Amino acid sequence: MTTLQVQMGKETCEILISSGILRDCGQQIGRAVRGRCAVVVTDSNCKTLFGDIVMQSLQEAGFSTAIIALPAGETTKSIPMLSTLYTVFANMGLSSVDVVVALGGGVIFDLAGMAAATYQAGLPMVAIPTTLVSQLSSPVGGKVSIDLPEGKNLVGLYYQPEMVLVDPALLSGISKNGISDGIAELVKYAATIDAALFEHLEHQKDLVLPDLIIRCLESKATFLETDLREQGARHLLNFGTTLGNAYERLNGFMSNSYGASLAAGMAQIAQIGVALGVTPDSVAQRLTSVLQRHNLPTKMDFSEQEVFKIALLDKKRYGGTFNLVLLRQFGQPIIHPVSSEHFLTLLHQL
């Protein structure tokens, strides 16, 4: 077992990474919380695959349990579903020491985290990520959110889980699209904070996922401990998301569109970096090549007006300025401000 301690201000989040830890989740969660009532929030797919194992482990550890299975997909991350969780929590009589267990990918973590953070001013939460993307990043850093019809992650806050249990064995049956989503996330981290990892992705097609998960979590933890609320270095981890989130919204949050949208967003923002004289053309070409090597798209066919309208809601826009994350070199990201008018011109040039 690999154990990481992530210090977030005055709070510490323990991340345990071990194949097979799902079967011991009850014992591990019992160490982290005082209450002995646990509600598992998951989606219909994860309930079928992992629900019985988690519930049995919790019950063997002395928890009284309930499970809520929501529809799978990004559309679940909504105000109506958040209200549904509040109602279930109230009917169960959850107290402030009882625990919410988020079992699933980033959608479930974000929604369950929002509910845990705000119900009775905060319930303890434990995350059990089940997708490659979520095991690489989602539960680490305590950023939870829900979507609005106008855009992704527009309502959110920072709420640190008590514990994250990462079981790489859960990825054994993951779909090709699920792997592609995770590879896009790997490329993002490699391009921004781990140039050696980027070179590895350039030359290795068969990837050892458990090792890469540990490497990415360690890298992200380093950033998070110095910038809890995304006011400085953590902002650099948003490489590609200004366009990627817009593409995902324009794709209607289709299943497994995250990785494709992020990949295209990274490739296109690299081209903008070239146009601005910040990113060497060779860096943009290498980025495009590594995405294509792993069967990820490098552009999306939307008009600049469509993309710009959604990008105006991006959290990295301050007033009339977009703070773009661009690459000087791999492992050397910078924040480059451009005016809204200039950004629209750059989109048109793409």
Coordinates of C-alpha atoms in Angstrom, one line a residue:
M1 CA 0.0 0.0 0.0
T2 CA 1.1 3.5 -0.8
T3 CA 0.0 6.3 1.5
L4 CA 0.1 10.0 0.7
Q5 CA -0.7 12.8 3.2
V6 CA -2.0 15.9 1.5
Q7 CA -1.9 19.0 3.7
M8 CA -4.6 21.5 2.7
G9 CA -4.4 24.4 5.0
K10 CA -5.2 23.1 8.5
E11 CA -6.7 19.9 7.1
T12 CA -5.0 16.7 6.1
C13 CA -6.4 14.2 3.5
E14 CA -5.0 10.7 3.6
I15 CA -4.8 8.9 0.2
L16 CA -4.4 5.1 0.3
I17 CA -3.5 3.4 -3.0
S18 CA -3.6 -0.3 -3.1
S19 CA -5.0 -3.0 -5.4
G20 CA -7.9 -4.8 -3.5
I21 CA -8.4 -2.0 -0.9
L22 CA -12.1 -1.8 -1.9
R23 CA -12.8 -4.9 0.1
D24 CA -11.3 -3.3 3.2
C25 CA -12.9 0.1 2.7
G26 CA -15.1 -0.3 5.8
Q27 CA -12.2 -0.8 8.1
Q28 CA -10.3 2.1 6.6
I29 CA -13.3 4.4 6.7
G30 CA -13.9 3.4 10.3
R31 CA -10.4 4.8 11.2
A32 CA -11.2 8.2 9.6
V33 CA -14.7 9.1 11.0
R34 CA -16.5 9.0 14.4
G35 CA -20.0 8.2 13.2
R36 CA -21.2 4.7 12.4
C37 CA -23.8 5.6 9.8
A38 CA -22.7 5.6 6.2
V39 CA -24.6 6.6 3.0
V40 CA -23.0 5.5 -0.2
V41 CA -23.6 7.8 -3.2
T42 CA -22.9 6.2 -6.5
D43 CA -24.3 5.8 -10.0
S44 CA -26.2 2.9 -11.6
N45 CA -23.1 1.4 -13.3
C46 CA -20.9 1.5 -10.2
K47 CA -23.7 0.1 -7.9
T48 CA -23.9 -3.0 -10.1
L49 CA -20.1 -3.5 -10.2
F50 CA -19.0 -2.5 -6.7
G51 CA -22.0 -1.6 -4.6
D52 CA -22.4 -5.0 -2.8
I53 CA -18.6 -5.2 -2.0
V54 CA -18.7 -1.7 -0.4
M55 CA -21.9 -2.2 1.5
Q56 CA -20.7 -5.6 2.9
S57 CA -17.3 -4.1 3.9
L58 CA -19.0 -1.2 5.7
Q59 CA -21.5 -3.4 7.5
E60 CA -18.7 -5.8 8.6
A61 CA -17.0 -2.7 10.1
G62 CA -20.1 -1.9 12.2
F63 CA -21.7 0.8 10.0
S64 CA -25.4 1.1 9.4
T65 CA -25.6 1.7 5.7
A66 CA -27.7 2.9 2.8
I67 CA -26.9 3.3 -0.9
I68 CA -28.2 5.9 -3.4
A69 CA -27.7 5.0 -7.1
L70 CA -28.1 7.9 -9.4
P71 CA -28.2 7.9 -13.2
A72 CA -24.7 7.7 -14.8
G73 CA -23.5 10.7 -16.8
E74 CA -22.6 14.4 -16.5
T75 CA -26.3 15.4 -16.4
T76 CA -26.6 14.0 -12.9
K77 CA -24.3 16.8 -11.6
S78 CA -27.3 19.1 -11.3
I79 CA -29.3 21.1 -8.8
P80 CA -32.3 18.7 -8.9
M81 CA -30.0 15.7 -8.1
L82 CA -28.3 17.8 -5.3
S83 CA -31.8 18.4 -3.8
T84 CA -32.5 14.7 -4.0
L85 CA -29.5 13.9 -1.9
Y86 CA -30.5 16.5 0.7
T87 CA -33.9 14.8 1.0
V88 CA -32.4 11.4 1.4
F89 CA -29.9 12.6 4.0
A90 CA -32.7 14.2 6.0
N91 CA -35.0 11.2 5.8
M92 CA -32.1 9.0 7.0
G93 CA -31.5 11.4 9.9
L94 CA -27.8 11.8 9.2
S95 CA -25.8 13.6 11.9
S96 CA -22.7 15.8 11.5
V97 CA -20.4 12.8 12.4
D98 CA -21.9 10.4 9.8
V99 CA -20.1 9.8 6.6
V100 CA -20.9 10.2 2.9
V101 CA -19.0 7.7 0.7
A102 CA -18.6 8.9 -2.9
L103 CA -18.3 5.7 -5.1
G104 CA -17.7 6.6 -8.7
G105 CA -16.0 9.0 -11.1
G106 CA -15.7 12.7 -11.1
V107 CA -19.4 13.3 -11.5
I108 CA -20.3 11.4 -8.3
F109 CA -17.5 12.9 -6.4
D110 CA -18.5 16.4 -7.3
L111 CA -22.2 15.9 -6.6
A112 CA -21.7 13.9 -3.4
G113 CA -19.0 16.4 -2.3
M114 CA -21.4 19.4 -2.8
A115 CA -24.1 17.6 -0.7
A116 CA -21.7 16.6 2.1
A117 CA -20.1 20.0 2.2
T118 CA -23.4 21.9 2.6
Y119 CA -25.8 19.5 4.5
Q120 CA -25.8 20.5 8.2
A121 CA -22.8 22.8 7.4
G122 CA -20.6 19.8 6.5
L123 CA -20.6 16.0 6.8
P124 CA -17.4 13.9 6.6
M125 CA -16.8 12.5 3.2
V126 CA -14.7 9.6 1.8
A127 CA -14.0 9.2 -1.9
I128 CA -13.6 5.9 -3.7
P129 CA -12.8 6.8 -7.3
T130 CA -13.6 4.1 -9.9
T131 CA -12.4 5.6 -13.2
L132 CA -8.9 6.4 -14.4
V133 CA -9.6 10.2 -14.6
S134 CA -11.0 10.2 -11.0
Q135 CA -8.2 8.1 -9.6
L136 CA -5.6 10.4 -11.2
S137 CA -7.1 13.6 -9.9
S138 CA -10.7 14.3 -9.0
P139 CA -10.9 13.6 -5.2
V140 CA -7.6 15.3 -4.5
G141 CA -7.8 18.9 -3.6
G142 CA -11.3 19.2 -2.4
K143 CA -12.9 21.1 -5.3
V144 CA -16.5 20.0 -5.7
S145 CA -19.2 21.4 -8.0
I146 CA -22.3 21.0 -10.0
D147 CA -23.2 22.1 -13.5
L148 CA -25.8 24.7 -14.7
P149 CA -27.5 24.5 -18.1
E150 CA -25.2 27.4 -19.1
G151 CA -21.9 25.6 -18.4
K152 CA -19.8 23.1 -16.5
N153 CA -18.8 23.5 -12.8
L154 CA -20.3 26.9 -12.4
V155 CA -21.5 26.3 -8.8
G156 CA -18.9 24.9 -6.4
L157 CA -16.7 25.2 -3.4
Y158 CA -13.7 23.7 -1.7
Y159 CA -14.3 20.7 0.6
Q160 CA -11.6 18.3 1.5
P161 CA -12.4 14.6 1.9
E162 CA -11.4 12.8 5.1
M163 CA -9.9 10.0 3.1
V164 CA -9.4 8.8 -0.5
L165 CA -9.2 5.1 -1.3
V166 CA -7.7 4.4 -4.7
D167 CA -8.0 0.8 -5.9
P168 CA -6.2 0.4 -9.3
A169 CA -7.8 -3.1 -9.6
L170 CA -11.1 -1.4 -10.4
L171 CA -9.7 -0.3 -13.7
S172 CA -9.4 -3.9 -15.1
G173 CA -12.7 -3.8 -16.9
I174 CA -12.6 -0.1 -17.9
S175 CA -13.7 0.7 -21.5
K176 CA -11.5 2.0 -24.2
N177 CA -13.2 5.4 -23.9
G178 CA -12.6 5.4 -20.2
I179 CA -8.9 4.8 -20.7
S180 CA -8.8 7.6 -23.3
D181 CA -10.3 10.0 -20.8
G182 CA -7.6 9.1 -18.3
I183 CA -4.8 9.4 -20.9
A184 CA -5.9 13.0 -21.7
E185 CA -5.7 13.8 -18.0
L186 CA -2.2 12.2 -17.9
V187 CA -1.1 14.3 -20.9
K188 CA -2.3 17.5 -19.1
Y189 CA -0.3 16.8 -16.0
A190 CA 2.8 15.7 -18.0
A191 CA 2.7 18.8 -20.2
T192 CA 2.4 21.2 -17.3
I193 CA 4.4 19.7 -14.4
D194 CA 6.2 16.6 -15.4
A195 CA 8.3 16.8 -18.6
A196 CA 9.8 13.4 -18.0
L197 CA 6.4 11.8 -17.9
F198 CA 5.5 13.5 -21.2
E199 CA 8.5 11.9 -22.8
H200 CA 7.4 8.6 -21.4
L201 CA 3.9 9.0 -22.9
E202 CA 5.6 9.9 -26.3
H203 CA 7.5 6.6 -26.4
Q204 CA 5.3 4.1 -24.4
K205 CA 2.0 2.9 -25.7
D206 CA 1.5 0.2 -23.0
L207 CA 1.3 2.2 -19.7
V208 CA 1.6 0.8 -16.2
L209 CA -1.4 2.6 -14.7
P210 CA -0.8 2.0 -10.9
D211 CA 2.6 3.6 -11.1
L212 CA 1.3 6.5 -13.2
I213 CA -1.6 7.1 -10.7
I214 CA 0.8 7.4 -7.8
R215 CA 3.1 9.7 -9.8
C216 CA 0.3 12.1 -10.8
L217 CA -1.2 12.2 -7.3
E218 CA 2.2 13.1 -5.8
S219 CA 2.7 15.8 -8.4
K220 CA -0.8 17.3 -7.9
A221 CA -0.4 17.2 -4.1
T222 CA 2.7 19.3 -4.4
F223 CA 0.8 22.0 -6.2
L224 CA -2.2 21.8 -3.9
E225 CA -0.3 22.2 -0.7
T226 CA 0.9 25.6 -1.8
D227 CA -2.3 26.9 -3.4
L228 CA -5.5 25.7 -1.7
R229 CA -7.9 27.9 -3.6
E230 CA -6.4 28.2 -7.0
Q231 CA -5.0 31.7 -6.6
G232 CA -1.5 30.9 -7.9
A233 CA 0.3 27.7 -9.0
R234 CA -2.7 25.5 -8.9
H235 CA -4.2 27.6 -11.7
L236 CA -1.5 26.1 -14.0
L237 CA -3.2 22.7 -13.8
N238 CA -6.0 24.1 -15.9
F239 CA -4.0 23.8 -19.1
G240 CA -6.5 23.1 -21.9
T241 CA -9.6 23.5 -19.9
T242 CA -10.7 26.9 -21.1
L243 CA -11.4 25.4 -24.5
G244 CA -11.9 21.8 -23.3
N245 CA -14.8 22.7 -21.0
A246 CA -16.4 24.7 -23.8
Y247 CA -16.1 21.8 -26.2
E248 CA -17.6 19.4 -23.6
R249 CA -20.6 21.7 -23.1
L250 CA -21.1 22.1 -26.9
N251 CA -20.9 18.3 -27.1
G252 CA -23.9 18.2 -24.7
F253 CA -21.8 16.5 -22.0
M254 CA -22.1 13.2 -23.9
S255 CA -20.8 10.1 -22.2
N256 CA -17.0 9.8 -22.4
S257 CA -16.6 13.3 -24.0
Y258 CA -14.4 14.6 -21.3
G259 CA -11.1 13.2 -22.5
A260 CA -11.8 14.1 -26.2
S261 CA -12.8 17.6 -25.3
L262 CA -9.8 18.1 -23.0
A263 CA -7.4 16.7 -25.6
A264 CA -8.7 19.0 -28.3
G265 CA -8.6 21.9 -25.9
M266 CA -4.9 21.3 -25.1
A267 CA -4.0 21.0 -28.8
Q268 CA -5.8 24.1 -29.7
I269 CA -4.6 26.2 -26.8
A270 CA -1.1 25.2 -27.8
Q271 CA -1.7 26.6 -31.2
I272 CA -2.9 29.8 -29.6
G273 CA 0.4 29.8 -27.6
V274 CA 2.3 29.5 -30.9
A275 CA 0.3 32.4 -32.4
L276 CA 1.1 34.5 -29.3
G277 CA 4.9 33.8 -29.5
V278 CA 4.9 32.0 -26.2
T279 CA 4.9 28.3 -27.2
P280 CA 7.5 27.0 -29.6
D281 CA 6.0 25.3 -32.7
S282 CA 7.9 22.1 -31.9
V283 CA 6.2 21.9 -28.5
A284 CA 2.7 22.2 -30.1
Q285 CA 3.6 19.6 -32.7
R286 CA 4.9 17.1 -30.0
L287 CA 1.7 17.7 -28.0
T288 CA -0.4 17.0 -31.0
S289 CA 1.6 13.9 -31.9
V290 CA 1.3 12.4 -28.4
L291 CA -2.5 12.9 -28.3
Q292 CA -2.8 11.3 -31.7
R293 CA -0.6 8.5 -30.6
H294 CA -3.1 7.7 -27.9
N295 CA -6.1 8.0 -30.3
L296 CA -7.3 11.4 -28.9
P297 CA -8.6 14.2 -31.1
T298 CA -6.8 17.5 -31.6
K299 CA -9.6 19.8 -32.8
M300 CA -13.4 20.2 -32.6
D301 CA -15.6 21.6 -35.3
F302 CA -17.4 24.5 -33.5
S303 CA -17.4 28.1 -34.6
E304 CA -15.4 30.7 -32.7
Q305 CA -18.6 32.4 -31.6
E306 CA -20.0 29.2 -30.1
V307 CA -16.8 28.6 -28.2
F308 CA -16.4 32.2 -27.1
K309 CA -19.9 32.5 -25.7
I310 CA -19.3 29.5 -23.4
A311 CA -15.7 30.5 -22.6
L312 CA -17.0 33.8 -21.2
L313 CA -18.3 31.8 -18.2
D314 CA -14.9 30.3 -17.6
K315 CA -13.6 30.8 -14.1
K316 CA -10.2 31.8 -15.5
R317 CA -11.7 34.9 -17.0
Y318 CA -11.4 38.0 -14.8
G319 CA -13.4 41.0 -16.1
G320 CA -12.4 41.5 -19.7
T321 CA -9.3 39.4 -19.5
F322 CA -8.7 35.6 -20.1
N323 CA -5.8 34.2 -18.1
L324 CA -4.7 31.5 -20.5
V325 CA -2.5 28.7 -19.4
L326 CA 0.2 28.3 -22.0
L327 CA 3.4 26.3 -22.4
R328 CA 6.9 27.8 -22.8
Q329 CA 8.2 24.2 -22.7
F330 CA 6.9 21.0 -21.3
G331 CA 6.9 21.4 -17.5
Q332 CA 7.1 25.2 -17.9
P333 CA 3.5 26.5 -18.0
I334 CA 2.8 30.2 -17.6
I335 CA -0.4 32.3 -17.2
H336 CA -0.7 34.7 -20.1
P337 CA -3.5 37.3 -20.0
V338 CA -5.2 38.3 -23.2
S339 CA -8.2 40.6 -23.7
S340 CA -11.6 39.1 -24.5
E341 CA -11.4 40.8 -28.0
H342 CA -8.0 39.4 -28.7
F343 CA -9.1 35.9 -27.5
L344 CA -12.0 36.0 -29.9
T345 CA -9.6 36.9 -32.7
L346 CA -7.3 34.0 -31.8
L347 CA -10.3 31.6 -31.9
H348 CA -11.2 32.9 -35.3
Q349 CA -7.6 32.2 -36.5
L350 CA -7.9 28.6 -35.3

